[in-house]
PDB file of C-alpha atoms in Angstrom:
ATOM      1  CA  LYS A   1     -15.711   1.856  56.850  1.00  0.00           C
ATOM      2  CA  ALA A   2     -15.259   5.596  56.149  1.00  0.00           C
ATOM      3  CA  GLY A   3     -17.931   7.476  57.411  1.00  0.00           C
ATOM      4  CA  VAL A   4     -19.170  10.625  54.988  1.00  0.00           C
ATOM      5  CA  THR A   5     -16.559  12.766  53.652  1.00  0.00           C
ATOM      6  CA  GLN A   6     -17.265  16.705  52.859  1.00  0.00           C
ATOM      7  CA  THR A   7     -14.858  18.851  51.591  1.00  0.00           C
ATOM      8  CA  PRO A   8     -13.375  21.702  52.440  1.00  0.00           C
ATOM      9  CA  ARG A   9     -14.133  21.841  55.891  1.00  0.00           C
ATOM     10  CA  TYR A  10     -14.136  25.736  55.722  1.00  0.00           C
ATOM     11  CA  LEU A  11     -14.695  28.442  52.942  1.00  0.00           C
ATOM     12  CA  ILE A  12     -14.598  32.061  53.251  1.00  0.00           C
ATOM     13  CA  LYS A  13     -15.990  33.808  50.124  1.00  0.00           C
ATOM     14  CA  THR A  14     -17.325  37.112  48.774  1.00  0.00           C
ATOM     15  CA  ARG A  15     -20.702  38.188  48.164  1.00  0.00           C
ATOM     16  CA  GLY A  16     -21.536  37.486  44.230  1.00  0.00           C
ATOM     17  CA  GLN A  17     -19.188  34.753  44.093  1.00  0.00           C
ATOM     18  CA  GLN A  18     -20.128  30.915  43.471  1.00  0.00           C
ATOM     19  CA  VAL A  19     -19.053  28.032  45.629  1.00  0.00           C
ATOM     20  CA  THR A  20     -18.966  24.312  44.979  1.00  0.00           C
ATOM     21  CA  LEU A  21     -19.190  21.846  47.956  1.00  0.00           C
ATOM     22  CA  SER A  22     -18.249  18.164  47.732  1.00  0.00           C
ATOM     23  CA  CYS A  23     -19.432  14.883  49.403  1.00  0.00           C
ATOM     24  CA  SER A  24     -18.443  11.053  49.200  1.00  0.00           C
ATOM     25  CA  PRO A  25     -21.132   9.106  50.888  1.00  0.00           C
ATOM     26  CA  ILE A  26     -20.377   5.908  52.691  1.00  0.00           C
ATOM     27  CA  SER A  27     -19.455   2.987  50.472  1.00  0.00           C
ATOM     28  CA  GLY A  28     -22.638   1.500  49.093  1.00  0.00           C
ATOM     29  CA  HIS A  29     -24.977   4.099  49.832  1.00  0.00           C
ATOM     30  CA  ARG A  30     -26.733   5.769  46.879  1.00  0.00           C
ATOM     31  CA  SER A  31     -28.841   8.243  48.433  1.00  0.00           C
ATOM     32  CA  VAL A  32     -27.151  11.803  49.324  1.00  0.00           C
ATOM     33  CA  SER A  33     -29.301  14.560  50.980  1.00  0.00           C
ATOM     34  CA  TRP A  34     -28.076  17.862  51.769  1.00  0.00           C
ATOM     35  CA  TYR A  35     -28.681  20.187  54.599  1.00  0.00           C
ATOM     36  CA  GLN A  36     -28.450  23.929  55.655  1.00  0.00           C
ATOM     37  CA  GLN A  37     -27.668  24.322  59.221  1.00  0.00           C
ATOM     38  CA  THR A  38     -27.879  28.064  60.596  1.00  0.00           C
ATOM     39  CA  PRO A  39     -28.557  28.882  64.342  1.00  0.00           C
ATOM     40  CA  GLY A  40     -31.875  30.002  63.987  1.00  0.00           C
ATOM     41  CA  GLN A  41     -33.282  27.799  61.261  1.00  0.00           C
ATOM     42  CA  GLY A  42     -31.693  24.562  62.046  1.00  0.00           C
ATOM     43  CA  LEU A  43     -31.255  22.018  59.627  1.00  0.00           C
ATOM     44  CA  GLN A  44     -33.254  22.953  56.236  1.00  0.00           C
ATOM     45  CA  PHE A  45     -33.523  20.245  53.607  1.00  0.00           C
ATOM     46  CA  LEU A  46     -31.825  21.518  50.584  1.00  0.00           C
ATOM     47  CA  PHE A  47     -32.018  18.412  48.078  1.00  0.00           C
ATOM     48  CA  GLU A  48     -31.718  14.626  47.745  1.00  0.00           C
ATOM     49  CA  TYR A  49     -30.334  12.065  44.989  1.00  0.00           C
ATOM     50  CA  PHE A  50     -30.592   8.867  44.324  1.00  0.00           C
ATOM     51  CA  SER A  51     -28.635   6.984  41.415  1.00  0.00           C
ATOM     52  CA  GLU A  52     -27.978  10.385  39.647  1.00  0.00           C
ATOM     53  CA  THR A  53     -31.611  11.725  40.145  1.00  0.00           C
ATOM     54  CA  GLN A  54     -32.557  14.571  42.372  1.00  0.00           C
ATOM     55  CA  ARG A  55     -35.643  13.299  43.600  1.00  0.00           C
ATOM     56  CA  ASN A  56     -36.909  16.106  46.230  1.00  0.00           C
ATOM     57  CA  LYS A  57     -35.979  19.280  46.552  1.00  0.00           C
ATOM     58  CA  GLY A  58     -36.635  22.122  49.590  1.00  0.00           C
ATOM     59  CA  ASN A  59     -37.690  25.733  49.494  1.00  0.00           C
ATOM     60  CA  PHE A  60     -34.416  27.306  48.359  1.00  0.00           C
ATOM     61  CA  PRO A  61     -33.885  29.752  45.283  1.00  0.00           C
ATOM     62  CA  GLY A  62     -32.244  28.436  42.289  1.00  0.00           C
ATOM     63  CA  ARG A  63     -29.085  29.419  42.790  1.00  0.00           C
ATOM     64  CA  PHE A  64     -28.745  26.553  44.754  1.00  0.00           C
ATOM     65  CA  SER A  65     -28.124  23.666  42.911  1.00  0.00           C
ATOM     66  CA  GLY A  66     -26.598  20.087  42.984  1.00  0.00           C
ATOM     67  CA  ARG A  67     -25.960  16.783  41.032  1.00  0.00           C
ATOM     68  CA  GLN A  68     -24.509  13.295  41.795  1.00  0.00           C
ATOM     69  CA  PHE A  69     -22.094  11.345  39.804  1.00  0.00           C
ATOM     70  CA  SER A  70     -22.312   7.610  38.938  1.00  0.00           C
ATOM     71  CA  ASN A  71     -19.939   6.613  41.638  1.00  0.00           C
ATOM     72  CA  SER A  72     -22.886   8.146  44.172  1.00  0.00           C
ATOM     73  CA  ARG A  73     -20.524  11.279  44.874  1.00  0.00           C
ATOM     74  CA  SER A  74     -22.210  14.519  45.042  1.00  0.00           C
ATOM     75  CA  GLU A  75     -22.128  18.188  44.655  1.00  0.00           C
ATOM     76  CA  MET A  76     -23.844  21.122  45.290  1.00  0.00           C
ATOM     77  CA  ASN A  77     -23.312  24.593  43.868  1.00  0.00           C
ATOM     78  CA  VAL A  78     -24.522  27.641  44.975  1.00  0.00           C
ATOM     79  CA  SER A  79     -24.097  31.224  42.895  1.00  0.00           C
ATOM     80  CA  THR A  80     -24.141  34.619  43.339  1.00  0.00           C
ATOM     81  CA  LEU A  81     -23.653  34.428  47.068  1.00  0.00           C
ATOM     82  CA  GLU A  82     -25.377  36.444  49.492  1.00  0.00           C
ATOM     83  CA  LEU A  83     -24.367  37.008  53.130  1.00  0.00           C
ATOM     84  CA  GLY A  84     -27.538  35.225  54.424  1.00  0.00           C
ATOM     85  CA  ASP A  85     -25.861  32.027  52.577  1.00  0.00           C
ATOM     86  CA  SER A  86     -23.177  31.730  55.457  1.00  0.00           C
ATOM     87  CA  ALA A  87     -23.988  28.387  57.234  1.00  0.00           C
ATOM     88  CA  LEU A  88     -22.856  24.915  58.141  1.00  0.00           C
ATOM     89  CA  TYR A  89     -23.709  22.874  54.708  1.00  0.00           C
ATOM     90  CA  LEU A  90     -24.351  19.039  55.892  1.00  0.00           C
ATOM     91  CA  CYS A  91     -24.233  16.168  53.451  1.00  0.00           C
ATOM     92  CA  ALA A  92     -26.056  13.031  54.759  1.00  0.00           C
ATOM     93  CA  SER A  93     -25.790   9.565  53.292  1.00  0.00           C
ATOM     94  CA  SER A  94     -28.350   6.819  53.456  1.00  0.00           C
ATOM     95  CA  LEU A  95     -28.571   2.808  52.408  1.00  0.00           C
ATOM     96  CA  ALA A  96     -31.866   2.468  51.822  1.00  0.00           C
ATOM     97  CA  GLU A  97     -33.777   3.742  48.656  1.00  0.00           C
ATOM     98  CA  LYS A  98     -36.917   4.024  50.428  1.00  0.00           C
ATOM     99  CA  GLY A  99     -36.520   5.296  53.650  1.00  0.00           C
ATOM    100  CA  ALA A 100     -38.151   4.078  56.239  1.00  0.00           C
ATOM    101  CA  GLY A 101     -35.825   3.105  59.258  1.00  0.00           C
ATOM    102  CA  SER A 102     -32.828   3.666  57.782  1.00  0.00           C
ATOM    103  CA  PRO A 103     -30.983   6.694  59.192  1.00  0.00           C
ATOM    104  CA  LEU A 104     -29.274   9.397  57.694  1.00  0.00           C
ATOM    105  CA  HIS A 105     -25.642   9.362  58.513  1.00  0.00           C
ATOM    106  CA  PHE A 106     -24.090  13.117  58.269  1.00  0.00           C
ATOM    107  CA  GLY A 107     -20.518  14.386  57.287  1.00  0.00           C
ATOM    108  CA  ASN A 108     -19.088  16.786  59.216  1.00  0.00           C
ATOM    109  CA  GLY A 109     -20.075  19.527  56.970  1.00  0.00           C
ATOM    110  CA  THR A 110     -18.682  22.360  55.384  1.00  0.00           C
ATOM    111  CA  ARG A 111     -18.657  25.713  56.971  1.00  0.00           C
ATOM    112  CA  LEU A 112     -19.535  28.203  54.874  1.00  0.00           C
ATOM    113  CA  THR A 113     -18.795  32.397  55.746  1.00  0.00           C
ATOM    114  CA  VAL A 114     -19.476  35.087  53.148  1.00  0.00           C
ATOM    115  CA  THR A 115     -18.197  38.115  53.678  1.00  0.00           C
TER     116      THR A 115
ATOM    117  CA  GLY B   1     -47.667  22.890  57.061  1.00  0.00           C
ATOM    118  CA  GLN B   2     -44.545  21.089  58.538  1.00  0.00           C
ATOM    119  CA  ASN B   3     -43.950  22.107  62.327  1.00  0.00           C
ATOM    120  CA  ILE B   4     -41.510  20.317  64.734  1.00  0.00           C
ATOM    121  CA  ASP B   5     -41.356  21.942  68.225  1.00  0.00           C
ATOM    122  CA  GLN B   6     -38.551  21.247  70.806  1.00  0.00           C
ATOM    123  CA  PRO B   7     -37.197  23.347  74.211  1.00  0.00           C
ATOM    124  CA  THR B   8     -34.251  25.672  73.029  1.00  0.00           C
ATOM    125  CA  GLU B   9     -32.395  24.759  76.030  1.00  0.00           C
ATOM    126  CA  MET B  10     -32.039  22.500  78.939  1.00  0.00           C
ATOM    127  CA  THR B  11     -29.555  22.096  82.023  1.00  0.00           C
ATOM    128  CA  ALA B  12     -29.491  18.742  84.076  1.00  0.00           C
ATOM    129  CA  THR B  13     -26.677  17.313  86.467  1.00  0.00           C
ATOM    130  CA  GLU B  14     -24.269  14.418  85.911  1.00  0.00           C
ATOM    131  CA  GLY B  15     -26.020  10.991  86.889  1.00  0.00           C
ATOM    132  CA  ALA B  16     -29.435  12.239  86.897  1.00  0.00           C
ATOM    133  CA  ILE B  17     -32.183  11.532  83.994  1.00  0.00           C
ATOM    134  CA  VAL B  18     -33.282  14.220  81.559  1.00  0.00           C
ATOM    135  CA  GLN B  19     -36.484  14.287  79.379  1.00  0.00           C
ATOM    136  CA  ILE B  20     -36.127  16.332  75.804  1.00  0.00           C
ATOM    137  CA  ASN B  21     -39.604  16.663  74.292  1.00  0.00           C
ATOM    138  CA  CYS B  22     -40.816  17.066  71.062  1.00  0.00           C
ATOM    139  CA  THR B  23     -44.107  17.575  69.357  1.00  0.00           C
ATOM    140  CA  TYR B  24     -44.648  17.700  65.690  1.00  0.00           C
ATOM    141  CA  GLN B  25     -47.454  18.474  62.998  1.00  0.00           C
ATOM    142  CA  THR B  26     -46.769  17.384  59.917  1.00  0.00           C
ATOM    143  CA  SER B  27     -48.634  16.214  56.455  1.00  0.00           C
ATOM    144  CA  GLY B  28     -47.451  12.658  57.045  1.00  0.00           C
ATOM    145  CA  PHE B  29     -45.945  10.458  59.017  1.00  0.00           C
ATOM    146  CA  ASN B  30     -43.557   7.897  58.189  1.00  0.00           C
ATOM    147  CA  GLY B  31     -41.119   7.802  61.412  1.00  0.00           C
ATOM    148  CA  LEU B  32     -39.322   9.897  63.455  1.00  0.00           C
ATOM    149  CA  PHE B  33     -35.346  10.431  64.301  1.00  0.00           C
ATOM    150  CA  TRP B  34     -33.593  11.359  67.138  1.00  0.00           C
ATOM    151  CA  TYR B  35     -29.955  12.739  66.602  1.00  0.00           C
ATOM    152  CA  GLN B  36     -27.104  13.939  68.781  1.00  0.00           C
ATOM    153  CA  GLN B  37     -24.566  16.898  67.538  1.00  0.00           C
ATOM    154  CA  HIS B  38     -21.829  18.124  69.524  1.00  0.00           C
ATOM    155  CA  ALA B  39     -20.548  21.476  68.718  1.00  0.00           C
ATOM    156  CA  GLY B  40     -18.537  21.213  65.663  1.00  0.00           C
ATOM    157  CA  GLU B  41     -19.332  17.861  64.838  1.00  0.00           C
ATOM    158  CA  ALA B  42     -21.686  15.671  62.893  1.00  0.00           C
ATOM    159  CA  PRO B  43     -25.220  14.657  63.791  1.00  0.00           C
ATOM    160  CA  THR B  44     -25.206  11.298  64.968  1.00  0.00           C
ATOM    161  CA  PHE B  45     -28.367   8.677  64.726  1.00  0.00           C
ATOM    162  CA  LEU B  46     -29.595   7.771  68.286  1.00  0.00           C
ATOM    163  CA  SER B  47     -32.895   6.374  67.740  1.00  0.00           C
ATOM    164  CA  TYR B  48     -35.641   5.943  65.369  1.00  0.00           C
ATOM    165  CA  ASN B  49     -39.527   5.078  66.313  1.00  0.00           C
ATOM    166  CA  VAL B  50     -42.257   4.566  63.871  1.00  0.00           C
ATOM    167  CA  LEU B  51     -44.993   2.979  66.181  1.00  0.00           C
ATOM    168  CA  ASP B  52     -46.169   3.916  69.394  1.00  0.00           C
ATOM    169  CA  GLY B  53     -44.008   2.949  72.525  1.00  0.00           C
ATOM    170  CA  LEU B  54     -40.774   3.139  73.903  1.00  0.00           C
ATOM    171  CA  GLU B  55     -37.194   2.014  72.220  1.00  0.00           C
ATOM    172  CA  GLU B  56     -34.518   1.431  74.620  1.00  0.00           C
ATOM    173  CA  LYS B  57     -31.068   1.270  73.645  1.00  0.00           C
ATOM    174  CA  GLY B  58     -28.325   1.404  76.704  1.00  0.00           C
ATOM    175  CA  ARG B  59     -28.787   4.624  78.764  1.00  0.00           C
ATOM    176  CA  PHE B  60     -30.846   6.471  75.894  1.00  0.00           C
ATOM    177  CA  SER B  61     -34.596   5.548  75.399  1.00  0.00           C
ATOM    178  CA  SER B  62     -37.168   7.398  72.842  1.00  0.00           C
ATOM    179  CA  PHE B  63     -40.927   7.207  73.134  1.00  0.00           C
ATOM    180  CA  LEU B  64     -43.657   8.130  70.723  1.00  0.00           C
ATOM    181  CA  SER B  65     -47.608   8.449  70.611  1.00  0.00           C
ATOM    182  CA  ARG B  66     -48.643   9.195  66.983  1.00  0.00           C
ATOM    183  CA  SER B  67     -52.217  10.118  68.220  1.00  0.00           C
ATOM    184  CA  LYS B  68     -50.691  13.063  69.999  1.00  0.00           C
ATOM    185  CA  GLY B  69     -47.979  14.037  67.816  1.00  0.00           C
ATOM    186  CA  TYR B  70     -45.445  13.735  70.607  1.00  0.00           C
ATOM    187  CA  SER B  71     -42.186  12.278  71.277  1.00  0.00           C
ATOM    188  CA  TYR B  72     -39.366  12.144  73.724  1.00  0.00           C
ATOM    189  CA  LEU B  73     -35.692  11.348  74.375  1.00  0.00           C
ATOM    190  CA  LEU B  74     -34.847  10.092  77.823  1.00  0.00           C
ATOM    191  CA  LEU B  75     -31.373  10.081  79.156  1.00  0.00           C
ATOM    192  CA  LYS B  76     -30.123   8.121  81.839  1.00  0.00           C
ATOM    193  CA  GLU B  77     -27.088   8.319  84.145  1.00  0.00           C
ATOM    194  CA  LEU B  78     -26.083  11.793  82.695  1.00  0.00           C
ATOM    195  CA  GLN B  79     -22.247  12.033  81.737  1.00  0.00           C
ATOM    196  CA  MET B  80     -21.032  15.220  80.800  1.00  0.00           C
ATOM    197  CA  LYS B  81     -20.108  13.977  77.211  1.00  0.00           C
ATOM    198  CA  ASP B  82     -23.714  14.224  76.944  1.00  0.00           C
ATOM    199  CA  SER B  83     -23.772  18.062  76.940  1.00  0.00           C
ATOM    200  CA  ALA B  84     -24.798  18.438  73.102  1.00  0.00           C
ATOM    201  CA  SER B  85     -27.780  19.511  70.979  1.00  0.00           C
ATOM    202  CA  TYR B  86     -30.308  16.799  70.273  1.00  0.00           C
ATOM    203  CA  LEU B  87     -32.212  17.027  67.119  1.00  0.00           C
ATOM    204  CA  CYS B  88     -35.614  15.633  66.841  1.00  0.00           C
ATOM    205  CA  ALA B  89     -36.793  14.758  63.018  1.00  0.00           C
ATOM    206  CA  VAL B  90     -39.675  13.386  61.285  1.00  0.00           C
ATOM    207  CA  ARG B  91     -39.762  11.660  57.754  1.00  0.00           C
ATOM    208  CA  PRO B  92     -43.412  13.139  56.774  1.00  0.00           C
ATOM    209  CA  TYR B  93     -43.320  11.284  53.387  1.00  0.00           C
ATOM    210  CA  GLY B  94     -43.541   7.686  52.424  1.00  0.00           C
ATOM    211  CA  GLY B  95     -42.284   6.273  49.090  1.00  0.00           C
ATOM    212  CA  ALA B  96     -39.176   7.299  47.392  1.00  0.00           C
ATOM    213  CA  THR B  97     -37.450   9.792  49.445  1.00  0.00           C
ATOM    214  CA  ASN B  98     -35.136   9.702  52.471  1.00  0.00           C
ATOM    215  CA  LYS B  99     -36.113  13.644  53.326  1.00  0.00           C
ATOM    216  CA  LEU B 100     -36.769  14.634  56.956  1.00  0.00           C
ATOM    217  CA  ILE B 101     -38.114  17.794  58.676  1.00  0.00           C
ATOM    218  CA  PHE B 102     -35.807  18.785  61.583  1.00  0.00           C
ATOM    219  CA  GLY B 103     -36.675  20.768  64.790  1.00  0.00           C
ATOM    220  CA  THR B 104     -34.440  23.151  65.710  1.00  0.00           C
ATOM    221  CA  GLY B 105     -32.724  21.273  68.686  1.00  0.00           C
ATOM    222  CA  THR B 106     -32.522  21.243  72.147  1.00  0.00           C
ATOM    223  CA  LEU B 107     -28.966  22.383  73.635  1.00  0.00           C
ATOM    224  CA  LEU B 108     -28.446  20.152  76.603  1.00  0.00           C
ATOM    225  CA  ALA B 109     -26.039  21.171  79.489  1.00  0.00           C
ATOM    226  CA  VAL B 110     -24.969  18.588  81.796  1.00  0.00           C
ATOM    227  CA  GLN B 111     -23.205  20.204  84.961  1.00  0.00           C
ATOM    228  CA  PRO B 112     -21.453  18.587  87.516  1.00  0.00           C
TER     229      PRO B 112
END
């Protein structure tokens, strides 16, 4: 079974631009979450989708948005990029609807550099 | 608030045993996870604890004390490939969410 796939692996953007990142979850997984990873802050939760509905959102500005499609694939968008948005963006999928012991399965991430 | 603490770095010797501690203060508790992350790679799931006690899985074991807000990951018979970052994560909420709160990770260096 294929794992979580994120594209692209690397991105370099300029301040003020916008970017869209893509995530394909493991087949059969309907829960998709996004995390931002930076050396100082670790993994910070961005948002979570289940069956095309956002059911949880982290403490990030409105420039960060996402969506999920009917095939469970997800995208996240960051508008008006700032230097501080440079990070590794990780997508994770999960089998269970209601958490419990079902782990998150992470993709390799998209490394975003804002110059 | 939500707070998860782990040591930033640890060093151990090949063949030895190492214990990585994690303490947490969260508004709720519905399980604790340990993940391993090699540089440039995805975090991979190691273990899950929701009840007090020890969960053993091969060379890796994880312990939880809910009353103390404390967990540790025990790695036995260390190998060079165990050099990685180890992430402690708490699921604070029940209900319909898979949201996890992560610590900043412990970077383990295994030396020959």
